[in-house]
Amino acid sequence: MYQPDVVEAKWQARWAERGTNEPDLDGAARPFYNLMMFPYPSAEGLHVGNMFAFTGSDVYGRFQRLRGHQVFEPIGFDAFGIHSENFAIKVGSHPARLIPANIANFRRQLQRMGGMFDWRHELSTTDPAYYKWTQWLFLKLLEAGKAYKKYAAVNWCPECKTVLANEQVINGFCERHPETRVEQRTLEQWFFRISDYADRLLADLDDPGRMDWSETTVTAQRNWIGRSEGAEIEFALDHNRDITVFTTRPDTLYGATFMVLAPEHPLVGEITTPAQHDAVHAYRAAAAAKDLISRRVGEREKSGVFTGAFAKNPANGRMIPVWVADYVLMEYGTGGIMAVPAHDERDLEFATRYGLPVVPVVDEGGMLIGSGEFSGMLADQGRSAIIRWLESSGTGKGVIQYRLHDWCISRQRYWGPPIPIIYCDEHGAVPVPEADLPVLLPDIEDFRPDDSGISPLARHEEWYYVPCPVCGTRARRETDVSDTFLDSAWYYLRYPSTDFDDRAFDAERTRRWCPVTTYIGGNEHAVLHLLYSRFIAMVLHELGLVTFDEPFARFRAHGLIVKDGAKMSKSRGNVVVPDQYLARWGADTFRMYLMFLGPFQEGGDFRDEGMSGPRRFLDKVWAMVGDCVREDMCGGEVRRELVVKWHQTVKRATEAIGALRYNSAIAACMELVNALREARCCDRQVVQDLIVMLAPFAPHFAEECWERLGHATTIFDELWPEWDEQFVVESRVEVAVQVNGRTRSTVIVGRDAGEDAVVAAALADAATQRFVAGKEVRKRIYVPNRLLNLVVG
RNA sequence: ACCCGGGUGGCGAAAUCGGUAGACGCAAGGGACUUAAAAUCCCUUGAGCUUCGGCUCGUGCGGGUUCGAGUCCCGCCCCGGGUACCA
């Protein structure tokens, strides 16, 4: 009788004892770094979605190990961040108290699922031994000129008395206070120059030799970076000033009938005429009061106000009015546009509302009209011709614009790594000397944010005031902490080197294990986390600290586990916790069930009705192993059809697992078991291969079976079975016989039988005869070993 | 609105090179074993018709290409996820 709880506990203990999952990090000849996205250790514990993702990644790691690699499969915890902090506030506790308990619970669950984790290298981003190096990384970027400070707009919730991330603002209201409108505040923040890398981040995506990534993820990154080719054009104002705009449609330059500046545009104040001053002032004040999100999302109706100023179109010399409107964003392009209502929907909407003229300059055939010397050209030609003209006349130039902004890493919060900077009246922003790292996050009870817009750390004077590292006079610490995305942008570098406390990552270890061989994670991180990690790797590469500049050689996005057709979330109340299933069915059955429910890269709907299927399957295999152990049941020659099935199964399972189609691999194994049972065969060699193929899915079960079969060492030191192509193809094949494309019969013929033989066999068949008798066969299509199609007239 | 996925039996799905649609599993029905139940084993299971040999229809909808389309092309509809006035 197979007892999962006993078997699983036994093997988990044995793996720990024997160091089964601990590769030789300094000597591995065929290193394989199998990485999964580390979890945020929530109070609720691991949910089914995490379990699905981790199991899928673990299956892959175990498979690669059986293929002869030394697999390093680490795990850790992404435990800093606003989520933990908000949760602590809600339950009246402290994140530093809650997180260890959450991590302990996660660790228990991860061990229970039987992951091939190397626990020697567990890490938590909240550990000073970790964030010391996150701070060090910040200093490296600062040193390299990749970090800078500037004023930027943030979302502010007056009720929470804190800054909110864009994701926490729902239609202009606070996520936690649906009655409270979010405001906009401008604060000075630290940024990383990721936009300097836009081109390289984009170029590598097009190089599959360097980056073997899920196509969906590549597309998401491409869209996020948002490269647009176009031109910057200068429209002259009076007094030697001009307005520069960005457009992707320089070919429509003659159709510009007005201009629009973003309300924050610095020129607005200067150019507004006295008559329009009050109206413009009021409009700008109203725009500033609106939060960032509702400006973009909530109120779609265009509004604006005339500045009273006019600017000159460099192409035709026409003076056109300059307006201010909040549909133009300061963050993109130059913060100002030339409006071409004839060829832009938004401009048209605005023109219609304010009665501005509309002048078409491209006809239905895509040809330029009313465009001076450029008339008659096709738009594409016109585009480059106009750019050339702009450049020669000094009124503009071709430029490339990106949607990607620099990365703001400042958070006016408590639960994160303090940014290692000290402000001195004399010396300005001074980096904390490396020897003084880490800047410890003080353990304070009063960590709640207030409405000052300044981090709670500023209230703790004993921490806040420090001597300036340069002159020793009283100076102040930076009170912002860094974004959690910075923690996770380099954690893969830390894993192999957690045993070094004098360096972030050891050069030799890193060379052996990085870049990560295969990274598996959710597509919700397709953009930010994966893009930030790539950026950090590029900077480290430039600094000569790593030998590679793309951190993840292969990335696969797993699917989403949904419940009742919708994403699992606390607010929907449909989150499924795996513990009850682990307790009832055991880890192996549960793993197998999760991997069988659909293609790993697509995910699926979680319903527990199917759980008994994989369990029954394991029971059957268990019984088969029992038969195999009793000598009298075994022996004799394995029938040819079974040999074929066996080799076919090895082939199918190997290819399916390689492609992450785990459900198909399991189905193939099930078919083999059905065939063996039907033939009452329990050939030892076949059964052993079967157990090895099941090992990635049901590791404890496989180990136990392996031991019962008389082996003393772990099954994971075995080698994955090979198949022999000559056995994969059956000696006799069934060929479909179609008449006019419809299958009417089948004939059994020898493999690779010639067309004439198959036609003869088909015509001899009564079922086929009924459809061809008395008719002329005008055409025959023969696909060897598959089908014969007779076209009759 | 845009960008990705996806739509196949009662259900999860398979068929990824245009070649026998529904493998594998769940659920359901029938039978065997059993005092009984559970477990296990065997059979049936896309729909409709049938003289039980088969026939017709069938992969979201409408067209098309092809000897042949779940698969390719054109035009839609629906579901899930992401992004949000990007000039």
PDB file of C-alpha atoms in Angstrom, chain A residues 319-409:
ATOM      1  CA  MET A 319       0.880  81.573 -37.381  1.00  0.00           C
ATOM      2  CA  ILE A 320      -1.101  79.067 -35.325  1.00  0.00           C
ATOM      3  CA  PRO A 321      -2.562  79.457 -31.816  1.00  0.00           C
ATOM      4  CA  VAL A 322      -0.882  77.841 -28.801  1.00  0.00           C
ATOM      5  CA  TRP A 323      -3.186  76.113 -26.319  1.00  0.00           C
ATOM      6  CA  VAL A 324      -2.687  74.388 -22.985  1.00  0.00           C
ATOM      7  CA  ALA A 325      -4.427  71.075 -22.454  1.00  0.00           C
ATOM      8  CA  ASP A 326      -3.922  68.148 -20.123  1.00  0.00           C
ATOM      9  CA  TYR A 327      -4.250  65.543 -22.853  1.00  0.00           C
ATOM     10  CA  VAL A 328      -0.666  66.393 -23.615  1.00  0.00           C
ATOM     11  CA  LEU A 329       1.691  64.849 -21.095  1.00  0.00           C
ATOM     12  CA  MET A 330       4.831  66.502 -19.854  1.00  0.00           C
ATOM     13  CA  GLU A 331       6.516  63.116 -19.394  1.00  0.00           C
ATOM     14  CA  TYR A 332       6.444  62.124 -23.037  1.00  0.00           C
ATOM     15  CA  GLY A 333       8.295  63.720 -25.927  1.00  0.00           C
ATOM     16  CA  THR A 334       8.887  67.412 -25.349  1.00  0.00           C
ATOM     17  CA  GLY A 335       5.680  68.119 -23.451  1.00  0.00           C
ATOM     18  CA  GLY A 336       4.244  69.918 -26.433  1.00  0.00           C
ATOM     19  CA  ILE A 337       2.673  68.877 -29.724  1.00  0.00           C
ATOM     20  CA  MET A 338       1.745  70.260 -33.093  1.00  0.00           C
ATOM     21  CA  ALA A 339      -1.926  69.389 -33.461  1.00  0.00           C
ATOM     22  CA  VAL A 340      -2.983  67.921 -36.789  1.00  0.00           C
ATOM     23  CA  PRO A 341      -6.716  67.384 -36.362  1.00  0.00           C
ATOM     24  CA  ALA A 342      -7.177  66.015 -39.881  1.00  0.00           C
ATOM     25  CA  HIS A 343      -4.925  63.049 -39.097  1.00  0.00           C
ATOM     26  CA  ASP A 344      -5.103  62.527 -35.352  1.00  0.00           C
ATOM     27  CA  GLU A 345      -8.211  61.497 -33.482  1.00  0.00           C
ATOM     28  CA  ARG A 346      -7.361  63.268 -30.238  1.00  0.00           C
ATOM     29  CA  ASP A 347      -6.473  66.512 -31.975  1.00  0.00           C
ATOM     30  CA  LEU A 348      -9.699  66.242 -33.938  1.00  0.00           C
ATOM     31  CA  GLU A 349     -11.735  65.845 -30.775  1.00  0.00           C
ATOM     32  CA  PHE A 350     -10.083  68.912 -29.296  1.00  0.00           C
ATOM     33  CA  ALA A 351     -10.457  70.953 -32.499  1.00  0.00           C
ATOM     34  CA  THR A 352     -14.124  70.055 -32.711  1.00  0.00           C
ATOM     35  CA  ARG A 353     -14.791  71.094 -29.155  1.00  0.00           C
ATOM     36  CA  TYR A 354     -13.003  74.478 -29.490  1.00  0.00           C
ATOM     37  CA  GLY A 355     -13.875  75.267 -33.099  1.00  0.00           C
ATOM     38  CA  LEU A 356     -10.337  75.063 -34.457  1.00  0.00           C
ATOM     39  CA  PRO A 357      -9.701  74.528 -38.183  1.00  0.00           C
ATOM     40  CA  VAL A 358      -9.044  71.144 -39.782  1.00  0.00           C
ATOM     41  CA  VAL A 359      -6.782  70.963 -42.838  1.00  0.00           C
ATOM     42  CA  PRO A 360      -6.239  67.590 -44.521  1.00  0.00           C
ATOM     43  CA  VAL A 361      -2.775  67.110 -46.032  1.00  0.00           C
ATOM     44  CA  VAL A 362      -2.827  63.429 -46.955  1.00  0.00           C
ATOM     45  CA  ASP A 363      -5.365  62.172 -49.492  1.00  0.00           C
ATOM     46  CA  GLU A 364      -7.093  58.788 -49.519  1.00  0.00           C
ATOM     47  CA  GLY A 365      -4.348  57.292 -51.657  1.00  0.00           C
ATOM     48  CA  GLY A 366      -1.786  58.235 -49.020  1.00  0.00           C
ATOM     49  CA  MET A 367      -0.405  61.100 -51.104  1.00  0.00           C
ATOM     50  CA  LEU A 368       0.592  64.486 -49.668  1.00  0.00           C
ATOM     51  CA  ILE A 369      -1.581  67.428 -50.721  1.00  0.00           C
ATOM     52  CA  GLY A 370      -1.444  71.118 -49.871  1.00  0.00           C
ATOM     53  CA  SER A 371       2.114  70.562 -48.660  1.00  0.00           C
ATOM     54  CA  GLY A 372       4.088  72.928 -50.856  1.00  0.00           C
ATOM     55  CA  GLU A 373       7.027  71.309 -52.594  1.00  0.00           C
ATOM     56  CA  PHE A 374       6.219  67.995 -50.907  1.00  0.00           C
ATOM     57  CA  SER A 375       2.780  67.681 -52.471  1.00  0.00           C
ATOM     58  CA  GLY A 376       2.461  64.609 -54.641  1.00  0.00           C
ATOM     59  CA  MET A 377       4.817  62.501 -52.587  1.00  0.00           C
ATOM     60  CA  LEU A 378       3.620  59.390 -50.796  1.00  0.00           C
ATOM     61  CA  ALA A 379       3.483  59.880 -47.037  1.00  0.00           C
ATOM     62  CA  ASP A 380       6.536  57.655 -46.438  1.00  0.00           C
ATOM     63  CA  GLN A 381       8.644  59.577 -48.914  1.00  0.00           C
ATOM     64  CA  GLY A 382       7.284  62.846 -47.609  1.00  0.00           C
ATOM     65  CA  ARG A 383       8.275  61.914 -44.092  1.00  0.00           C
ATOM     66  CA  SER A 384      11.952  61.536 -44.928  1.00  0.00           C
ATOM     67  CA  ALA A 385      11.924  64.462 -47.360  1.00  0.00           C
ATOM     68  CA  ILE A 386      10.474  66.763 -44.711  1.00  0.00           C
ATOM     69  CA  ILE A 387      13.003  65.554 -42.123  1.00  0.00           C
ATOM     70  CA  ARG A 388      15.815  66.313 -44.576  1.00  0.00           C
ATOM     71  CA  TRP A 389      14.362  69.752 -45.184  1.00  0.00           C
ATOM     72  CA  LEU A 390      14.004  70.407 -41.421  1.00  0.00           C
ATOM     73  CA  GLU A 391      17.627  69.485 -40.887  1.00  0.00           C
ATOM     74  CA  SER A 392      18.923  71.609 -43.731  1.00  0.00           C
ATOM     75  CA  SER A 393      16.860  74.617 -42.668  1.00  0.00           C
ATOM     76  CA  GLY A 394      17.836  74.211 -39.014  1.00  0.00           C
ATOM     77  CA  THR A 395      14.253  74.020 -37.828  1.00  0.00           C
ATOM     78  CA  GLY A 396      14.201  70.411 -36.741  1.00  0.00           C
ATOM     79  CA  LYS A 397      15.717  66.952 -36.917  1.00  0.00           C
ATOM     80  CA  GLY A 398      14.851  63.281 -37.077  1.00  0.00           C
ATOM     81  CA  VAL A 399      14.731  61.752 -33.599  1.00  0.00           C
ATOM     82  CA  ILE A 400      13.787  58.540 -31.871  1.00  0.00           C
ATOM     83  CA  GLN A 401      11.558  58.766 -28.849  1.00  0.00           C
ATOM     84  CA  TYR A 402      10.977  56.138 -26.169  1.00  0.00           C
ATOM     85  CA  ARG A 403       8.081  55.528 -23.915  1.00  0.00           C
ATOM     86  CA  LEU A 404      10.457  54.117 -21.309  1.00  0.00           C
ATOM     87  CA  HIS A 405      11.172  56.554 -18.481  1.00  0.00           C
ATOM     88  CA  ASP A 406      13.992  56.563 -16.017  1.00  0.00           C
ATOM     89  CA  TRP A 407      13.365  54.308 -13.044  1.00  0.00           C
ATOM     90  CA  CYS A 408      12.319  56.090  -9.868  1.00  0.00           C
ATOM     91  CA  ILE A 409      13.685  54.052  -6.966  1.00  0.00           C
TER      92      ILE A 409
END
